[in-house]
Amino acid sequence: MESRNNKGEPYPACAETVKGPSLQPRQKSNSGKSVTKRVFRFFWEWQDTLEEQWLSKMERDGWRLANVKGPFYTFVEAEPADAAYRSDYRELNETEVEEYFGLFADAGWEHVTSYSYLHYFRCLTEAADFPEIYSDSDSLVDKHRRRARRTLFAIVPYLPIWVTVMSRPIPSGKGSFLTGLYTVGKWGYVLLVAMAGYRLLRVYRLIRSV
Amino acid sequence: MPVESNQGSEFLPLTEATYFIMLSLVEPRHGYGIMQYVRELTRGGVRIGAGTLYGALATLQERNLIVPAESPGDHVGDGSRQRRVYVLTRLGRQVLGLELERQKALVSIGESILKEGGDSQDGKQKQQG
């Protein structure tokens, strides 16, 4: 049976999530206050599928995603449910926000939270006849490219500092604070570049496998 | 200003999703309308994800193949949200026409080969029989 909205049009996908009641966190009835749990877990940008699966598992275990702040996830205790999670990477300006989240809502995705340019969406799998936000590999690859570009740009602002440090002689004086600072500046950037290189390589491998 | 006949060929080939999105925008439609129309057109065979659709709409606007339409989009629910309506530009229509020609050429080549193949197989079967 297909669900319909108030205008009688069928929902395209994930219909149950856009209906009123399920939008609210389902709290345990025996206590008025909702129980929350904060979890630290780090995912690399090439592990988005792993992260999505983990969020689904948490909800099956009765912990529904409420908030994400980098590697800190907040969950609200809720009735266990089969839900699909998808994260999208999109740099939006103010004029694009309404249209962007509107499209996802129309497609049956509930916007859970956003952190920086990462947006988390959820839909109940029982209602979903198409639980994907990217329907072809081209657009999925684009998502990874957009995110990888950010990795690359993150190292650029430190370049002038590094050049400044490298172009000057290391101040003499054994064990002085300045000497230590220069060494950190010298090798810190090298480490940053190496790290970015590794991350880009992993994303490139992911793109190849799409 | 007349549009050159091969103008827009740099955008070819179109992905399946882009092709169907552009076909939907021969008439003004909003994003939700596009999803429904494509689903109808292909009897559910082609589904376009929200992320794919948003990206395609942004790219098509950047390339001036579609523009936000003059007519106000319809309001959702309590009227707090408005859906943006898009329509194909002249260049967009031209690109769609070129894509259609490209696909026709592909189909006719494929048909001519398969027809030959089919004939020769029939011939073999006849010989065996």
Coordinates of N, CA, C and O in Angstrom, one line a residue, chain A residues 88-210:
Chain A
D88 N 25.2 13.6 3.4 CA 25.6 14.2 2.2 C 26.6 15.4 2.5 O 26.5 15.9 3.6
Y89 N 27.4 15.6 1.5 CA 28.4 16.7 1.7 C 28.0 17.8 0.7 O 28.0 17.6 -0.5
R90 N 27.6 19.0 1.2 CA 27.3 20.1 0.2 C 27.5 21.4 0.9 O 27.0 21.6 2.0
E91 N 28.3 22.3 0.3 CA 28.5 23.6 0.8 C 27.4 24.5 0.3 O 27.2 24.7 -0.9
L92 N 26.5 24.9 1.2 CA 25.3 25.7 0.9 C 25.4 27.1 1.3 O 25.9 27.4 2.4
N93 N 24.9 28.0 0.5 CA 24.7 29.4 0.9 C 23.3 29.6 1.3 O 22.4 28.7 1.1
E94 N 23.0 30.7 1.9 CA 21.7 30.9 2.5 C 20.5 30.7 1.6 O 19.4 30.3 1.9
T95 N 20.7 31.1 0.3 CA 19.6 31.1 -0.7 C 19.4 29.6 -1.1 O 18.3 29.4 -1.7
E96 N 20.3 28.7 -0.9 CA 20.2 27.4 -1.3 C 19.6 26.4 -0.3 O 19.1 25.3 -0.6
V97 N 19.6 26.9 1.0 CA 19.3 26.0 2.1 C 17.8 25.5 2.0 O 17.6 24.2 2.1
E98 N 16.9 26.4 1.7 CA 15.5 26.0 1.7 C 15.2 24.9 0.6 O 14.6 23.9 0.8
E99 N 15.8 25.2 -0.6 CA 15.6 24.4 -1.8 C 16.2 23.0 -1.5 O 15.6 21.9 -1.8
Y100 N 17.4 23.0 -1.0 CA 18.2 21.8 -0.7 C 17.4 20.8 0.3 O 17.1 19.7 -0.1
F101 N 17.1 21.4 1.4 CA 16.4 20.5 2.4 C 15.0 20.2 2.0 O 14.4 19.2 2.4
G102 N 14.4 21.1 1.2 CA 13.1 20.9 0.7 C 13.0 19.7 -0.2 O 12.1 18.8 -0.1
L103 N 14.0 19.6 -1.1 CA 14.1 18.4 -2.0 C 14.2 17.1 -1.3 O 13.5 16.1 -1.6
F104 N 15.1 17.1 -0.2 CA 15.2 15.9 0.5 C 13.9 15.5 1.3 O 13.6 14.4 1.4
A105 N 13.3 16.5 1.8 CA 12.0 16.3 2.5 C 11.0 15.7 1.5 O 10.2 14.8 1.9
D106 N 10.9 16.3 0.3 CA 10.0 15.8 -0.7 C 10.3 14.4 -1.0 O 9.3 13.6 -1.4
A107 N 11.5 14.0 -1.0 CA 11.9 12.6 -1.4 C 11.7 11.7 -0.2 O 12.0 10.5 -0.3
G108 N 11.3 12.2 1.0 CA 10.9 11.4 2.1 C 12.1 11.3 3.1 O 12.0 10.5 4.0
W109 N 13.1 12.2 3.0 CA 14.2 12.1 4.0 C 14.0 13.2 5.1 O 13.7 14.3 4.8
E110 N 14.2 12.7 6.3 CA 14.1 13.6 7.4 C 15.5 14.1 7.7 O 16.4 13.4 7.8
H111 N 15.6 15.4 7.8 CA 16.9 16.0 8.1 C 17.2 15.9 9.6 O 16.4 16.5 10.4
V112 N 18.2 15.2 10.0 CA 18.4 15.0 11.4 C 19.2 16.1 12.0 O 18.9 16.8 12.9
T113 N 20.4 16.3 11.3 CA 21.3 17.4 11.8 C 22.4 17.7 10.8 O 22.5 16.9 9.8
S114 N 23.0 18.8 10.9 CA 24.1 19.1 10.0 C 25.3 19.5 10.9 O 25.2 20.1 11.9
Y115 N 26.5 19.1 10.4 CA 27.7 19.6 11.1 C 28.6 20.1 10.0 O 29.0 19.3 9.1
S116 N 28.9 21.4 10.0 CA 29.7 22.0 8.9 C 29.0 21.8 7.6 O 27.8 22.1 7.5
Y117 N 29.6 21.2 6.6 CA 28.9 20.9 5.4 C 28.4 19.5 5.2 O 28.0 19.1 4.1
L118 N 28.4 18.8 6.3 CA 27.9 17.4 6.3 C 26.4 17.4 6.8 O 26.2 17.9 7.9
H119 N 25.6 16.8 6.0 CA 24.1 16.8 6.4 C 23.7 15.4 6.6 O 23.9 14.5 5.7
Y120 N 23.0 15.1 7.7 CA 22.6 13.7 8.0 C 21.1 13.6 7.8 O 20.3 14.4 8.3
F121 N 20.7 12.6 7.0 CA 19.3 12.3 6.7 C 18.9 10.9 7.1 O 19.8 10.0 7.2
R122 N 17.6 10.8 7.4 CA 17.2 9.5 7.9 C 15.8 9.2 7.3 O 15.0 10.1 7.0
C123 N 15.6 7.9 7.0 CA 14.2 7.5 6.7 C 14.0 6.0 7.1 O 15.0 5.3 7.3
L124 N 12.8 5.7 7.4 CA 12.4 4.4 7.9 C 12.5 3.4 6.7 O 11.8 3.7 5.6
T125 N 13.2 2.3 6.8 CA 13.3 1.4 5.6 C 12.0 0.7 5.2 O 11.8 0.4 4.1
E126 N 11.2 0.5 6.2 CA 9.9 -0.2 5.9 C 9.1 0.7 4.9 O 8.3 0.1 4.1
A127 N 9.3 2.0 4.9 CA 8.5 2.8 4.0 C 9.3 3.2 2.7 O 8.7 3.8 1.8
A128 N 10.5 2.8 2.7 CA 11.4 3.3 1.6 C 11.3 2.3 0.5 O 11.6 1.1 0.6
D129 N 10.9 2.8 -0.7 CA 11.1 1.9 -1.9 C 12.3 2.3 -2.6 O 12.7 1.7 -3.6
F130 N 12.9 3.4 -2.2 CA 14.2 3.8 -2.8 C 15.0 4.6 -1.8 O 15.0 5.8 -1.8
P131 N 15.7 3.9 -0.9 CA 16.4 4.6 0.2 C 17.8 5.0 -0.2 O 18.8 4.8 0.6
E132 N 18.0 5.7 -1.3 CA 19.3 6.2 -1.7 C 19.1 7.7 -2.0 O 18.1 8.1 -2.6
I133 N 20.1 8.5 -1.7 CA 20.1 9.9 -2.0 C 20.9 10.2 -3.3 O 20.7 11.1 -4.0
Y134 N 21.7 9.2 -3.7 CA 22.4 9.3 -5.0 C 22.0 8.1 -5.8 O 22.2 6.9 -5.4
S135 N 21.4 8.4 -7.0 CA 20.9 7.3 -7.8 C 21.8 6.9 -8.9 O 21.5 5.9 -9.7
D136 N 22.9 7.6 -9.1 CA 23.9 7.1 -10.1 C 25.3 7.4 -9.6 O 25.5 8.1 -8.7
S137 N 26.2 6.6 -10.2 CA 27.6 6.6 -9.7 C 28.3 8.0 -9.9 O 29.1 8.5 -9.1
D138 N 27.9 8.7 -11.0 CA 28.5 10.0 -11.3 C 28.3 11.0 -10.2 O 29.2 11.7 -9.7
S139 N 27.0 11.0 -9.7 CA 26.7 12.0 -8.6 C 27.3 11.6 -7.3 O 27.6 12.4 -6.5
L140 N 27.4 10.3 -7.1 CA 28.0 9.8 -5.8 C 29.5 10.1 -5.8 O 30.0 10.6 -4.8
V141 N 30.1 9.9 -7.0 CA 31.6 10.3 -7.1 C 31.8 11.8 -6.8 O 32.7 12.2 -6.2
D142 N 30.8 12.6 -7.3 CA 30.9 14.0 -7.1 C 30.9 14.4 -5.7 O 31.6 15.3 -5.2
K143 N 30.1 13.7 -4.9 CA 30.0 13.9 -3.4 C 31.4 13.7 -2.8 O 31.9 14.6 -2.0
H144 N 32.1 12.6 -3.2 CA 33.4 12.3 -2.6 C 34.4 13.3 -3.1 O 35.3 13.7 -2.3
R145 N 34.3 13.8 -4.3 CA 35.2 14.8 -4.9 C 35.1 16.1 -4.1 O 36.1 16.7 -3.8
R146 N 33.8 16.5 -3.8 CA 33.6 17.8 -3.1 C 34.3 17.7 -1.8 O 34.9 18.7 -1.3
R147 N 34.1 16.6 -1.1 CA 34.7 16.4 0.2 C 36.2 16.4 0.2 O 36.9 16.9 1.1
A148 N 36.7 15.7 -0.8 CA 38.2 15.6 -0.9 C 38.8 16.9 -1.2 O 39.9 17.2 -0.7
R149 N 38.1 17.8 -2.0 CA 38.6 19.1 -2.3 C 38.9 19.9 -1.0 O 39.8 20.6 -0.8
R150 N 38.0 19.7 0.0 CA 38.1 20.3 1.2 C 39.3 19.9 2.0 O 40.0 20.7 2.6
T151 N 39.6 18.6 1.9 CA 40.8 18.0 2.6 C 42.0 18.7 2.0 O 42.9 19.1 2.8
L152 N 42.0 18.9 0.7 CA 43.2 19.5 0.0 C 43.3 21.0 0.5 O 44.4 21.4 0.7
F153 N 42.2 21.7 0.5 CA 42.3 23.1 0.8 C 42.6 23.4 2.3 O 43.1 24.4 2.6
A154 N 42.4 22.4 3.1 CA 42.7 22.5 4.5 C 44.2 22.7 4.8 O 44.6 23.3 5.8
I155 N 45.0 22.2 3.9 CA 46.5 22.4 4.1 C 47.1 23.7 3.6 O 48.1 24.1 3.9
V156 N 46.3 24.3 2.6 CA 46.8 25.5 2.0 C 47.1 26.7 2.9 O 48.1 27.3 2.8
P157 N 46.2 27.0 3.8 CA 46.4 28.2 4.7 C 47.7 28.1 5.5 O 48.2 29.1 5.9
Y158 N 48.2 26.9 5.8 CA 49.4 26.7 6.6 C 50.7 26.9 5.8 O 51.8 26.9 6.3
L159 N 50.5 26.9 4.4 CA 51.7 27.0 3.6 C 52.5 28.2 3.8 O 53.8 28.1 4.0
P160 N 52.0 29.4 3.9 CA 52.8 30.6 4.2 C 53.6 30.5 5.5 O 54.8 30.9 5.5
I161 N 53.0 29.9 6.5 CA 53.7 29.8 7.8 C 54.9 28.8 7.6 O 56.0 29.1 8.0
W162 N 54.7 27.8 6.9 CA 55.7 26.8 6.6 C 56.9 27.4 5.8 O 58.1 27.2 6.2
V163 N 56.5 28.1 4.8 CA 57.5 28.8 3.9 C 58.4 29.8 4.8 O 59.6 29.8 4.7
T164 N 57.7 30.5 5.6 CA 58.4 31.5 6.5 C 59.3 30.7 7.4 O 60.5 31.1 7.6
V165 N 58.9 29.7 8.0 CA 59.7 28.9 8.9 C 60.9 28.3 8.2 O 62.1 28.4 8.7
M166 N 60.7 27.8 7.0 CA 61.7 27.1 6.3 C 62.8 28.1 5.7 O 63.9 27.7 5.5
S167 N 62.3 29.3 5.4 CA 63.3 30.2 4.8 C 64.2 30.9 5.8 O 65.0 31.7 5.4
R168 N 64.0 30.7 7.1 CA 64.8 31.4 8.1 C 65.7 30.4 8.8 O 65.3 29.2 8.9
P169 N 66.9 30.8 9.2 CA 67.7 29.9 9.9 C 67.1 29.6 11.3 O 66.5 30.5 11.9
I170 N 67.3 28.4 11.7 CA 66.8 28.0 13.0 C 67.5 28.8 14.1 O 68.7 28.9 14.1
P171 N 66.8 29.5 15.0 CA 67.5 30.3 16.0 C 68.3 29.4 16.9 O 67.9 28.3 17.3
S172 N 69.5 29.9 17.2 CA 70.4 29.1 18.0 C 70.0 29.1 19.5 O 69.1 29.9 19.9
G173 N 70.6 28.4 20.2 CA 70.3 28.3 21.7 C 69.6 26.9 21.9 O 68.5 26.7 21.5
K174 N 70.3 26.0 22.5 CA 69.9 24.7 22.7 C 68.6 24.7 23.6 O 68.6 25.3 24.6
G175 N 67.6 23.9 23.2 CA 66.4 23.7 24.0 C 65.6 24.9 24.2 O 64.7 24.9 25.1
S176 N 65.9 26.0 23.5 CA 65.0 27.2 23.6 C 63.6 26.9 23.1 O 63.4 26.1 22.3
F177 N 62.7 27.7 23.6 CA 61.3 27.6 23.2 C 61.2 27.8 21.7 O 60.5 27.1 21.0
L178 N 61.9 28.8 21.1 CA 61.8 29.1 19.7 C 62.3 28.0 18.8 O 61.7 27.6 17.8
T179 N 63.4 27.4 19.2 CA 63.9 26.2 18.5 C 62.9 25.1 18.4 O 62.6 24.5 17.3
G180 N 62.3 24.9 19.5 CA 61.2 23.8 19.6 C 60.1 24.2 18.6 O 59.6 23.3 17.8
L181 N 59.7 25.4 18.7 CA 58.6 25.9 17.8 C 58.9 25.8 16.4 O 58.0 25.3 15.6
Y182 N 60.1 26.1 16.0 CA 60.5 26.0 14.6 C 60.5 24.5 14.1 O 60.1 24.2 13.0
T183 N 61.0 23.7 15.0 CA 61.0 22.2 14.6 C 59.6 21.7 14.4 O 59.3 21.0 13.4
V184 N 58.7 22.1 15.3 CA 57.3 21.7 15.2 C 56.7 22.2 13.9 O 56.0 21.5 13.1
G185 N 57.0 23.5 13.6 CA 56.4 24.1 12.4 C 57.0 23.5 11.1 O 56.2 23.2 10.2
K186 N 58.2 23.1 11.2 CA 58.9 22.5 10.0 C 58.3 21.1 9.7 O 57.9 20.8 8.6
W187 N 58.2 20.3 10.8 CA 57.7 18.9 10.6 C 56.2 18.8 10.6 O 55.6 17.8 10.1
G188 N 55.6 19.7 11.3 CA 54.1 19.7 11.4 C 53.5 19.8 10.1 O 52.5 19.0 9.8
Y189 N 54.0 20.7 9.3 CA 53.4 20.8 8.0 C 53.6 19.6 7.1 O 52.8 19.2 6.3
V190 N 54.8 19.1 7.1 CA 55.2 17.9 6.4 C 54.2 16.8 6.7 O 53.7 16.1 5.9
L191 N 53.9 16.7 8.0 CA 53.0 15.6 8.5 C 51.6 15.9 8.0 O 50.9 15.0 7.5
L192 N 51.2 17.2 8.0 CA 49.9 17.6 7.5 C 49.7 17.2 6.0 O 48.7 16.7 5.6
V193 N 50.7 17.5 5.2 CA 50.7 17.2 3.8 C 50.7 15.7 3.6 O 49.9 15.2 2.7
A194 N 51.5 15.0 4.3 CA 51.5 13.5 4.2 C 50.1 12.9 4.5 O 49.6 12.1 3.8
M195 N 49.5 13.5 5.6 CA 48.2 13.0 6.0 C 47.1 13.3 4.9 O 46.3 12.4 4.6
A196 N 47.2 14.5 4.4 CA 46.2 14.9 3.3 C 46.4 14.0 2.1 O 45.5 13.6 1.5
G197 N 47.7 13.7 1.8 CA 48.0 12.8 0.7 C 47.4 11.5 0.9 O 46.8 10.9 0.0
Y198 N 47.5 10.9 2.1 CA 47.0 9.6 2.4 C 45.5 9.6 2.3 O 44.8 8.7 1.7
R199 N 44.8 10.7 2.8 CA 43.4 10.8 2.8 C 42.9 10.9 1.4 O 41.9 10.2 1.0
L200 N 43.6 11.7 0.5 CA 43.2 11.8 -0.9 C 43.3 10.5 -1.6 O 42.5 10.1 -2.4
L201 N 44.4 9.7 -1.3 CA 44.6 8.4 -1.9 C 43.4 7.5 -1.5 O 42.9 6.7 -2.4
R202 N 43.0 7.5 -0.3 CA 41.9 6.6 0.2 C 40.6 7.0 -0.5 O 39.9 6.1 -0.9
V203 N 40.4 8.3 -0.7 CA 39.1 8.7 -1.3 C 39.2 8.3 -2.8 O 38.2 7.9 -3.4
Y204 N 40.4 8.5 -3.4 CA 40.6 8.1 -4.8 C 40.3 6.6 -5.0 O 39.6 6.2 -6.0
R205 N 40.7 5.8 -4.1 CA 40.5 4.4 -4.2 C 39.0 4.1 -4.0 O 38.4 3.2 -4.7
L206 N 38.3 4.9 -3.2 CA 36.9 4.7 -3.0 C 36.1 5.1 -4.3 O 35.2 4.3 -4.7
I207 N 36.6 6.2 -4.9 CA 35.9 6.6 -6.1 C 36.1 5.6 -7.2 O 35.2 5.3 -7.9
R208 N 37.3 5.0 -7.2 CA 37.5 3.9 -8.2 C 36.6 2.7 -8.1 O 36.2 2.0 -9.0
S209 N 36.2 2.5 -6.8 CA 35.4 1.3 -6.5 C 33.9 1.6 -6.7 O 33.0 0.7 -6.7
V210 N 33.5 2.9 -6.9 CA 32.0 3.2 -7.0 C 31.5 2.7 -8.4 O 32.2 2.9 -9.4

